[in-house]
């Protein structure tokens, strides 16, 4: 099953970083967010990627063009004008990079890669979020209900700590990062049937508006509820939080090293 990753947006809310590179290329640890997302999928056996490029897409192309050099021992023989990569990169990835336009909306980007997906089910996510969900369970859930689309529903943590205060003003309970207001939101990590392309019309189509709303109205959109970790890197504050988790060895999305 192919994995489509939306990586073409401007990332305006994290402009401190995105003025130099697209948001999926902002690093957590010493690897781009895009690499982290691909590692999650690869852990569950999904290794065929289609990446939708837009803003500064050349940065992503250069990264993957040079990826074998980053991941391998290399011999540079200047006398013979040869470069020998001494071992294959350990990632078993096939990566198709597609320019889907700088101004194209999310639905339009997906429509543009239809010919690369073909007539088959596929996975899709955004280029700025990580999760510790079992993606095989997500796919199995999707296949069982038989609808066109499944999204992963998550409950993001509240931004501020929450207090439970008693009648005498004593703090009865302190939660540093509670689950927000308890509401469910779209966390991405979709599974789609090829019929989704019938709901995508042109570059101005926004997946989250007319497409998903129409699917919901027709009873063709199901939610896979995930109670574990999910986090989207929308601002510099978010980036720093993910960086802290990674540096402390407490990154829940690092499923590829969990036993």
PDB file of C-alpha atoms in Angstrom:
ATOM      1  CA  UNK A   1       0.000   0.000   0.000  1.00  0.00           C
ATOM      2  CA  UNK A   2       1.421   3.396  -1.004  1.00  0.00           C
ATOM      3  CA  UNK A   3       1.859   6.290   1.406  1.00  0.00           C
ATOM      4  CA  UNK A   4       1.150   9.844   0.261  1.00  0.00           C
ATOM      5  CA  UNK A   5       2.681  12.681   2.306  1.00  0.00           C
ATOM      6  CA  UNK A   6       1.588  16.293   1.873  1.00  0.00           C
ATOM      7  CA  UNK A   7       4.787  18.355   2.020  1.00  0.00           C
ATOM      8  CA  UNK A   8       4.076  21.435  -0.087  1.00  0.00           C
ATOM      9  CA  UNK A   9       2.637  24.050   2.273  1.00  0.00           C
ATOM     10  CA  UNK A  10       4.264  27.355   3.236  1.00  0.00           C
ATOM     11  CA  UNK A  11       4.424  26.697   7.009  1.00  0.00           C
ATOM     12  CA  UNK A  12       3.770  30.354   7.772  1.00  0.00           C
ATOM     13  CA  UNK A  13       3.175  29.821  11.503  1.00  0.00           C
ATOM     14  CA  UNK A  14       6.715  28.536  11.940  1.00  0.00           C
ATOM     15  CA  UNK A  15       8.334  31.124   9.669  1.00  0.00           C
ATOM     16  CA  UNK A  16      11.404  31.277  11.936  1.00  0.00           C
ATOM     17  CA  UNK A  17      12.382  27.984  10.297  1.00  0.00           C
ATOM     18  CA  UNK A  18      10.270  27.708   7.150  1.00  0.00           C
ATOM     19  CA  UNK A  19      11.721  30.785   5.436  1.00  0.00           C
ATOM     20  CA  UNK A  20      14.746  28.582   4.682  1.00  0.00           C
ATOM     21  CA  UNK A  21      13.106  25.187   4.035  1.00  0.00           C
ATOM     22  CA  UNK A  22       9.681  23.561   3.838  1.00  0.00           C
ATOM     23  CA  UNK A  23       8.177  22.655   7.201  1.00  0.00           C
ATOM     24  CA  UNK A  24       8.598  18.858   6.727  1.00  0.00           C
ATOM     25  CA  UNK A  25      12.350  19.456   6.446  1.00  0.00           C
ATOM     26  CA  UNK A  26      12.643  21.142   9.852  1.00  0.00           C
ATOM     27  CA  UNK A  27      14.827  18.868  11.951  1.00  0.00           C
ATOM     28  CA  UNK A  28      13.955  17.049  15.148  1.00  0.00           C
ATOM     29  CA  UNK A  29      17.210  15.664  16.428  1.00  0.00           C
ATOM     30  CA  UNK A  30      19.397  15.501  13.357  1.00  0.00           C
ATOM     31  CA  UNK A  31      16.700  14.314  10.939  1.00  0.00           C
ATOM     32  CA  UNK A  32      13.855  16.162   9.159  1.00  0.00           C
ATOM     33  CA  UNK A  33      10.303  15.733  10.383  1.00  0.00           C
ATOM     34  CA  UNK A  34       9.615  14.032   7.046  1.00  0.00           C
ATOM     35  CA  UNK A  35      12.171  11.327   7.901  1.00  0.00           C
ATOM     36  CA  UNK A  36      10.502  10.719  11.276  1.00  0.00           C
ATOM     37  CA  UNK A  37       7.106  10.263   9.588  1.00  0.00           C
ATOM     38  CA  UNK A  38       8.524   7.876   7.009  1.00  0.00           C
ATOM     39  CA  UNK A  39      10.233   5.837   9.733  1.00  0.00           C
ATOM     40  CA  UNK A  40       6.865   5.375  11.475  1.00  0.00           C
ATOM     41  CA  UNK A  41       5.247   4.031   8.303  1.00  0.00           C
ATOM     42  CA  UNK A  42       8.271   1.910   7.432  1.00  0.00           C
ATOM     43  CA  UNK A  43       8.143   0.245  10.841  1.00  0.00           C
ATOM     44  CA  UNK A  44       4.776  -1.229   9.839  1.00  0.00           C
ATOM     45  CA  UNK A  45       5.988  -2.329   6.409  1.00  0.00           C
ATOM     46  CA  UNK A  46       4.838   0.640   4.317  1.00  0.00           C
ATOM     47  CA  UNK A  47       7.853   1.670   2.242  1.00  0.00           C
ATOM     48  CA  UNK A  48       6.447   3.046  -1.037  1.00  0.00           C
ATOM     49  CA  UNK A  49       6.137   6.827  -0.663  1.00  0.00           C
ATOM     50  CA  UNK A  50       4.682   9.554  -2.856  1.00  0.00           C
ATOM     51  CA  UNK A  51       5.635  13.002  -1.547  1.00  0.00           C
ATOM     52  CA  UNK A  52       3.638  16.013  -2.731  1.00  0.00           C
ATOM     53  CA  UNK A  53       6.005  18.948  -3.179  1.00  0.00           C
ATOM     54  CA  UNK A  54       5.304  22.660  -3.430  1.00  0.00           C
ATOM     55  CA  UNK A  55       7.040  25.429  -1.503  1.00  0.00           C
ATOM     56  CA  UNK A  56      10.830  24.907  -1.679  1.00  0.00           C
ATOM     57  CA  UNK A  57      10.363  21.401  -3.045  1.00  0.00           C
ATOM     58  CA  UNK A  58      13.930  21.468  -4.347  1.00  0.00           C
ATOM     59  CA  UNK A  59      15.153  21.184  -0.742  1.00  0.00           C
ATOM     60  CA  UNK A  60      13.364  17.856  -0.375  1.00  0.00           C
ATOM     61  CA  UNK A  61      14.662  16.637  -3.746  1.00  0.00           C
ATOM     62  CA  UNK A  62      18.243  17.451  -2.777  1.00  0.00           C
ATOM     63  CA  UNK A  63      17.873  15.694   0.570  1.00  0.00           C
ATOM     64  CA  UNK A  64      16.793  12.414  -1.004  1.00  0.00           C
ATOM     65  CA  UNK A  65      19.284  12.726  -3.858  1.00  0.00           C
ATOM     66  CA  UNK A  66      22.057  12.915  -1.250  1.00  0.00           C
ATOM     67  CA  UNK A  67      20.431  10.476   1.186  1.00  0.00           C
ATOM     68  CA  UNK A  68      22.782   7.550   0.319  1.00  0.00           C
ATOM     69  CA  UNK A  69      25.739   9.796   1.161  1.00  0.00           C
ATOM     70  CA  UNK A  70      24.275  10.629   4.565  1.00  0.00           C
ATOM     71  CA  UNK A  71      23.510   7.019   5.427  1.00  0.00           C
ATOM     72  CA  UNK A  72      26.556   5.180   4.065  1.00  0.00           C
ATOM     73  CA  UNK A  73      30.336   4.988   4.082  1.00  0.00           C
ATOM     74  CA  UNK A  74      31.668   6.596   0.914  1.00  0.00           C
ATOM     75  CA  UNK A  75      34.940   6.575  -1.032  1.00  0.00           C
ATOM     76  CA  UNK A  76      35.756   9.660  -3.112  1.00  0.00           C
ATOM     77  CA  UNK A  77      38.380   8.852  -5.754  1.00  0.00           C
ATOM     78  CA  UNK A  78      39.272  12.210  -7.258  1.00  0.00           C
ATOM     79  CA  UNK A  79      41.929  10.846  -9.583  1.00  0.00           C
ATOM     80  CA  UNK A  80      39.403   8.573 -11.283  1.00  0.00           C
ATOM     81  CA  UNK A  81      36.497  10.971 -10.752  1.00  0.00           C
ATOM     82  CA  UNK A  82      34.440   8.308  -9.000  1.00  0.00           C
ATOM     83  CA  UNK A  83      32.242   8.146  -5.927  1.00  0.00           C
ATOM     84  CA  UNK A  84      31.697   4.688  -4.460  1.00  0.00           C
ATOM     85  CA  UNK A  85      28.940   4.123  -1.898  1.00  0.00           C
ATOM     86  CA  UNK A  86      30.245   1.241   0.179  1.00  0.00           C
ATOM     87  CA  UNK A  87      26.912  -0.066   1.410  1.00  0.00           C
ATOM     88  CA  UNK A  88      23.267   0.422   0.562  1.00  0.00           C
ATOM     89  CA  UNK A  89      21.180   2.746   2.752  1.00  0.00           C
ATOM     90  CA  UNK A  90      19.370   0.680   5.356  1.00  0.00           C
ATOM     91  CA  UNK A  91      15.971   2.179   4.553  1.00  0.00           C
ATOM     92  CA  UNK A  92      14.050  -0.004   2.040  1.00  0.00           C
ATOM     93  CA  UNK A  93      12.228   3.000   0.632  1.00  0.00           C
ATOM     94  CA  UNK A  94      10.895   3.768  -2.818  1.00  0.00           C
ATOM     95  CA  UNK A  95      10.270   7.525  -3.021  1.00  0.00           C
ATOM     96  CA  UNK A  96       8.380   9.383  -5.747  1.00  0.00           C
ATOM     97  CA  UNK A  97       8.669  13.172  -5.504  1.00  0.00           C
ATOM     98  CA  UNK A  98       5.940  15.064  -7.343  1.00  0.00           C
ATOM     99  CA  UNK A  99       5.732  18.823  -7.882  1.00  0.00           C
ATOM    100  CA  UNK A 100       2.081  19.568  -7.071  1.00  0.00           C
ATOM    101  CA  UNK A 101       2.331  23.374  -7.286  1.00  0.00           C
ATOM    102  CA  UNK A 102       3.266  26.095  -4.861  1.00  0.00           C
ATOM    103  CA  UNK A 103      -0.266  27.460  -4.334  1.00  0.00           C
ATOM    104  CA  UNK A 104      -2.230  24.199  -4.602  1.00  0.00           C
ATOM    105  CA  UNK A 105      -4.552  23.268  -1.735  1.00  0.00           C
ATOM    106  CA  UNK A 106      -4.463  19.896   0.051  1.00  0.00           C
ATOM    107  CA  UNK A 107      -7.197  18.251  -2.019  1.00  0.00           C
ATOM    108  CA  UNK A 108      -5.674  19.553  -5.226  1.00  0.00           C
ATOM    109  CA  UNK A 109      -2.294  18.088  -4.338  1.00  0.00           C
ATOM    110  CA  UNK A 110      -3.837  14.663  -3.824  1.00  0.00           C
ATOM    111  CA  UNK A 111      -5.714  14.924  -7.117  1.00  0.00           C
ATOM    112  CA  UNK A 112      -2.451  15.660  -8.927  1.00  0.00           C
ATOM    113  CA  UNK A 113      -0.814  12.412  -7.802  1.00  0.00           C
ATOM    114  CA  UNK A 114      -3.751  10.186  -8.815  1.00  0.00           C
ATOM    115  CA  UNK A 115      -1.816   8.612 -11.702  1.00  0.00           C
ATOM    116  CA  UNK A 116       0.982   7.578  -9.328  1.00  0.00           C
ATOM    117  CA  UNK A 117      -1.415   5.959  -6.845  1.00  0.00           C
ATOM    118  CA  UNK A 118      -3.468   4.055  -9.393  1.00  0.00           C
ATOM    119  CA  UNK A 119      -6.668   2.182  -8.656  1.00  0.00           C
ATOM    120  CA  UNK A 120      -5.809   1.001  -5.151  1.00  0.00           C
ATOM    121  CA  UNK A 121      -6.231   1.878  -1.489  1.00  0.00           C
ATOM    122  CA  UNK A 122      -3.593   4.209  -0.092  1.00  0.00           C
ATOM    123  CA  UNK A 123      -2.447   5.900   3.105  1.00  0.00           C
ATOM    124  CA  UNK A 124      -2.045   9.653   3.474  1.00  0.00           C
ATOM    125  CA  UNK A 125      -0.767  12.057   6.087  1.00  0.00           C
ATOM    126  CA  UNK A 126       0.507  15.590   6.559  1.00  0.00           C
ATOM    127  CA  UNK A 127       4.214  16.401   6.680  1.00  0.00           C
ATOM    128  CA  UNK A 128       4.213  17.848  10.188  1.00  0.00           C
ATOM    129  CA  UNK A 129       2.701  15.324  12.604  1.00  0.00           C
ATOM    130  CA  UNK A 130       3.925  12.247  14.474  1.00  0.00           C
ATOM    131  CA  UNK A 131       1.996   9.507  16.245  1.00  0.00           C
ATOM    132  CA  UNK A 132       2.486   6.237  18.115  1.00  0.00           C
ATOM    133  CA  UNK A 133      -0.615   4.520  16.693  1.00  0.00           C
ATOM    134  CA  UNK A 134      -0.390   0.999  15.262  1.00  0.00           C
ATOM    135  CA  UNK A 135      -0.880   1.714  11.550  1.00  0.00           C
ATOM    136  CA  UNK A 136      -1.608  -1.924  10.758  1.00  0.00           C
ATOM    137  CA  UNK A 137      -4.587  -1.711  13.117  1.00  0.00           C
ATOM    138  CA  UNK A 138      -5.652   1.475  11.313  1.00  0.00           C
ATOM    139  CA  UNK A 139      -5.578  -0.281   7.937  1.00  0.00           C
ATOM    140  CA  UNK A 140      -7.378  -3.328   9.312  1.00  0.00           C
ATOM    141  CA  UNK A 141     -10.103  -1.098  10.770  1.00  0.00           C
ATOM    142  CA  UNK A 142     -10.507   0.662   7.431  1.00  0.00           C
ATOM    143  CA  UNK A 143     -10.785  -2.588   5.499  1.00  0.00           C
ATOM    144  CA  UNK A 144     -13.404  -3.959   7.876  1.00  0.00           C
ATOM    145  CA  UNK A 145     -15.847  -1.045   7.716  1.00  0.00           C
ATOM    146  CA  UNK A 146     -15.740  -0.829   3.903  1.00  0.00           C
ATOM    147  CA  UNK A 147     -16.186   2.948   3.575  1.00  0.00           C
ATOM    148  CA  UNK A 148     -14.235   5.248   1.263  1.00  0.00           C
ATOM    149  CA  UNK A 149     -12.239   7.070   3.937  1.00  0.00           C
ATOM    150  CA  UNK A 150     -10.846   6.689   7.440  1.00  0.00           C
ATOM    151  CA  UNK A 151      -9.199   9.444   9.447  1.00  0.00           C
ATOM    152  CA  UNK A 152      -7.350   9.066  12.715  1.00  0.00           C
ATOM    153  CA  UNK A 153      -9.165  10.994  15.449  1.00  0.00           C
ATOM    154  CA  UNK A 154      -7.028  12.245  18.333  1.00  0.00           C
ATOM    155  CA  UNK A 155      -7.444  14.243  21.530  1.00  0.00           C
ATOM    156  CA  UNK A 156      -4.646  16.839  21.654  1.00  0.00           C
ATOM    157  CA  UNK A 157      -3.241  17.878  25.000  1.00  0.00           C
ATOM    158  CA  UNK A 158      -4.277  21.205  26.431  1.00  0.00           C
ATOM    159  CA  UNK A 159      -1.792  24.013  25.977  1.00  0.00           C
ATOM    160  CA  UNK A 160      -1.768  24.911  29.660  1.00  0.00           C
ATOM    161  CA  UNK A 161      -1.752  22.861  32.825  1.00  0.00           C
ATOM    162  CA  UNK A 162      -5.066  22.165  34.507  1.00  0.00           C
ATOM    163  CA  UNK A 163      -5.868  22.478  38.196  1.00  0.00           C
ATOM    164  CA  UNK A 164      -8.627  20.913  40.263  1.00  0.00           C
ATOM    165  CA  UNK A 165      -9.338  23.310  43.159  1.00  0.00           C
ATOM    166  CA  UNK A 166     -11.310  22.457  46.285  1.00  0.00           C
ATOM    167  CA  UNK A 167     -13.769  24.621  48.216  1.00  0.00           C
ATOM    168  CA  UNK A 168     -11.022  25.938  50.514  1.00  0.00           C
ATOM    169  CA  UNK A 169      -8.848  26.890  47.495  1.00  0.00           C
ATOM    170  CA  UNK A 170      -6.543  23.914  47.978  1.00  0.00           C
ATOM    171  CA  UNK A 171      -5.222  22.361  44.775  1.00  0.00           C
ATOM    172  CA  UNK A 172      -6.662  18.856  44.752  1.00  0.00           C
ATOM    173  CA  UNK A 173      -5.140  17.743  41.463  1.00  0.00           C
ATOM    174  CA  UNK A 174      -2.516  19.108  39.072  1.00  0.00           C
ATOM    175  CA  UNK A 175      -2.240  17.859  35.473  1.00  0.00           C
ATOM    176  CA  UNK A 176       0.642  19.276  33.468  1.00  0.00           C
ATOM    177  CA  UNK A 177      -0.712  18.304  30.028  1.00  0.00           C
ATOM    178  CA  UNK A 178      -4.363  17.232  30.216  1.00  0.00           C
ATOM    179  CA  UNK A 179      -6.330  16.112  27.149  1.00  0.00           C
ATOM    180  CA  UNK A 180      -7.670  19.531  26.219  1.00  0.00           C
ATOM    181  CA  UNK A 181     -11.455  19.791  26.347  1.00  0.00           C
ATOM    182  CA  UNK A 182     -11.951  16.105  25.584  1.00  0.00           C
ATOM    183  CA  UNK A 183     -12.984  16.772  21.989  1.00  0.00           C
ATOM    184  CA  UNK A 184     -11.758  14.714  19.051  1.00  0.00           C
ATOM    185  CA  UNK A 185      -9.916  16.358  16.149  1.00  0.00           C
ATOM    186  CA  UNK A 186      -8.580  15.242  12.785  1.00  0.00           C
ATOM    187  CA  UNK A 187      -5.051  13.975  13.362  1.00  0.00           C
ATOM    188  CA  UNK A 188      -4.442  13.025   9.743  1.00  0.00           C
ATOM    189  CA  UNK A 189      -3.072   9.519   9.134  1.00  0.00           C
ATOM    190  CA  UNK A 190      -5.790   8.633   6.659  1.00  0.00           C
ATOM    191  CA  UNK A 191      -6.648   5.537   4.652  1.00  0.00           C
ATOM    192  CA  UNK A 192      -8.473   6.149   1.367  1.00  0.00           C
ATOM    193  CA  UNK A 193     -10.078   4.069  -1.314  1.00  0.00           C
ATOM    194  CA  UNK A 194      -9.418   5.260  -4.906  1.00  0.00           C
ATOM    195  CA  UNK A 195     -12.965   6.645  -5.013  1.00  0.00           C
ATOM    196  CA  UNK A 196     -11.628   9.597  -2.988  1.00  0.00           C
ATOM    197  CA  UNK A 197     -10.387  11.104  -6.260  1.00  0.00           C
ATOM    198  CA  UNK A 198     -14.016  11.620  -7.309  1.00  0.00           C
ATOM    199  CA  UNK A 199     -14.352  14.042  -4.366  1.00  0.00           C
ATOM    200  CA  UNK A 200     -11.332  16.141  -5.344  1.00  0.00           C
ATOM    201  CA  UNK A 201     -11.910  18.876  -7.904  1.00  0.00           C
ATOM    202  CA  UNK A 202      -9.029  21.085  -9.026  1.00  0.00           C
ATOM    203  CA  UNK A 203      -6.111  22.852  -7.349  1.00  0.00           C
ATOM    204  CA  UNK A 204      -8.347  24.973  -5.102  1.00  0.00           C
ATOM    205  CA  UNK A 205      -9.961  21.926  -3.491  1.00  0.00           C
ATOM    206  CA  UNK A 206      -9.369  21.725   0.270  1.00  0.00           C
ATOM    207  CA  UNK A 207      -9.471  18.123   1.494  1.00  0.00           C
ATOM    208  CA  UNK A 208     -10.598  19.112   4.987  1.00  0.00           C
ATOM    209  CA  UNK A 209     -13.533  21.193   3.749  1.00  0.00           C
ATOM    210  CA  UNK A 210     -15.601  20.139   0.760  1.00  0.00           C
ATOM    211  CA  UNK A 211     -14.114  16.636   0.364  1.00  0.00           C
ATOM    212  CA  UNK A 212     -14.231  15.259   3.920  1.00  0.00           C
ATOM    213  CA  UNK A 213     -17.436  17.156   4.699  1.00  0.00           C
ATOM    214  CA  UNK A 214     -19.158  15.596   1.699  1.00  0.00           C
ATOM    215  CA  UNK A 215     -17.892  12.136   2.623  1.00  0.00           C
ATOM    216  CA  UNK A 216     -19.233  12.619   6.156  1.00  0.00           C
ATOM    217  CA  UNK A 217     -22.626  13.753   4.818  1.00  0.00           C
ATOM    218  CA  UNK A 218     -22.790  10.599   2.684  1.00  0.00           C
ATOM    219  CA  UNK A 219     -21.758   8.287   5.534  1.00  0.00           C
ATOM    220  CA  UNK A 220     -18.460   7.405   3.852  1.00  0.00           C
ATOM    221  CA  UNK A 221     -16.049   8.732   6.501  1.00  0.00           C
ATOM    222  CA  UNK A 222     -15.066   6.705   9.562  1.00  0.00           C
ATOM    223  CA  UNK A 223     -12.908   7.676  12.564  1.00  0.00           C
ATOM    224  CA  UNK A 224     -10.151   5.491  13.964  1.00  0.00           C
ATOM    225  CA  UNK A 225      -9.938   6.767  17.545  1.00  0.00           C
ATOM    226  CA  UNK A 226      -6.397   6.894  18.888  1.00  0.00           C
ATOM    227  CA  UNK A 227      -5.958   7.479  22.623  1.00  0.00           C
ATOM    228  CA  UNK A 228      -2.160   7.563  22.599  1.00  0.00           C
ATOM    229  CA  UNK A 229       0.434  10.103  21.558  1.00  0.00           C
ATOM    230  CA  UNK A 230      -0.052  12.500  18.659  1.00  0.00           C
ATOM    231  CA  UNK A 231       1.554  15.860  18.060  1.00  0.00           C
ATOM    232  CA  UNK A 232       1.664  18.304  15.165  1.00  0.00           C
ATOM    233  CA  UNK A 233       4.537  20.745  14.683  1.00  0.00           C
ATOM    234  CA  UNK A 234       2.737  23.974  13.895  1.00  0.00           C
ATOM    235  CA  UNK A 235       4.879  26.568  15.695  1.00  0.00           C
ATOM    236  CA  UNK A 236       8.415  26.980  17.007  1.00  0.00           C
ATOM    237  CA  UNK A 237       7.065  26.101  20.454  1.00  0.00           C
ATOM    238  CA  UNK A 238       5.877  22.750  19.057  1.00  0.00           C
ATOM    239  CA  UNK A 239       9.225  22.133  17.400  1.00  0.00           C
ATOM    240  CA  UNK A 240      11.065  22.767  20.659  1.00  0.00           C
ATOM    241  CA  UNK A 241       8.730  20.419  22.549  1.00  0.00           C
ATOM    242  CA  UNK A 242       9.340  17.576  20.091  1.00  0.00           C
ATOM    243  CA  UNK A 243      13.058  18.298  20.160  1.00  0.00           C
ATOM    244  CA  UNK A 244      13.044  18.029  23.949  1.00  0.00           C
ATOM    245  CA  UNK A 245      11.262  14.665  23.884  1.00  0.00           C
ATOM    246  CA  UNK A 246      13.727  13.362  21.308  1.00  0.00           C
ATOM    247  CA  UNK A 247      16.835  14.567  23.136  1.00  0.00           C
ATOM    248  CA  UNK A 248      15.632  13.050  26.418  1.00  0.00           C
ATOM    249  CA  UNK A 249      14.970   9.677  24.769  1.00  0.00           C
ATOM    250  CA  UNK A 250      11.249  10.016  25.475  1.00  0.00           C
ATOM    251  CA  UNK A 251       9.873  10.307  21.930  1.00  0.00           C
ATOM    252  CA  UNK A 252       6.712   8.143  21.858  1.00  0.00           C
ATOM    253  CA  UNK A 253       6.615   8.140  18.049  1.00  0.00           C
ATOM    254  CA  UNK A 254       9.983   6.343  17.840  1.00  0.00           C
ATOM    255  CA  UNK A 255       8.110   3.079  17.374  1.00  0.00           C
ATOM    256  CA  UNK A 256      10.881   1.590  15.213  1.00  0.00           C
ATOM    257  CA  UNK A 257      13.020   1.079  18.322  1.00  0.00           C
ATOM    258  CA  UNK A 258      10.317  -0.196  20.652  1.00  0.00           C
ATOM    259  CA  UNK A 259      10.229  -3.873  21.504  1.00  0.00           C
TER     260      UNK A 259
END
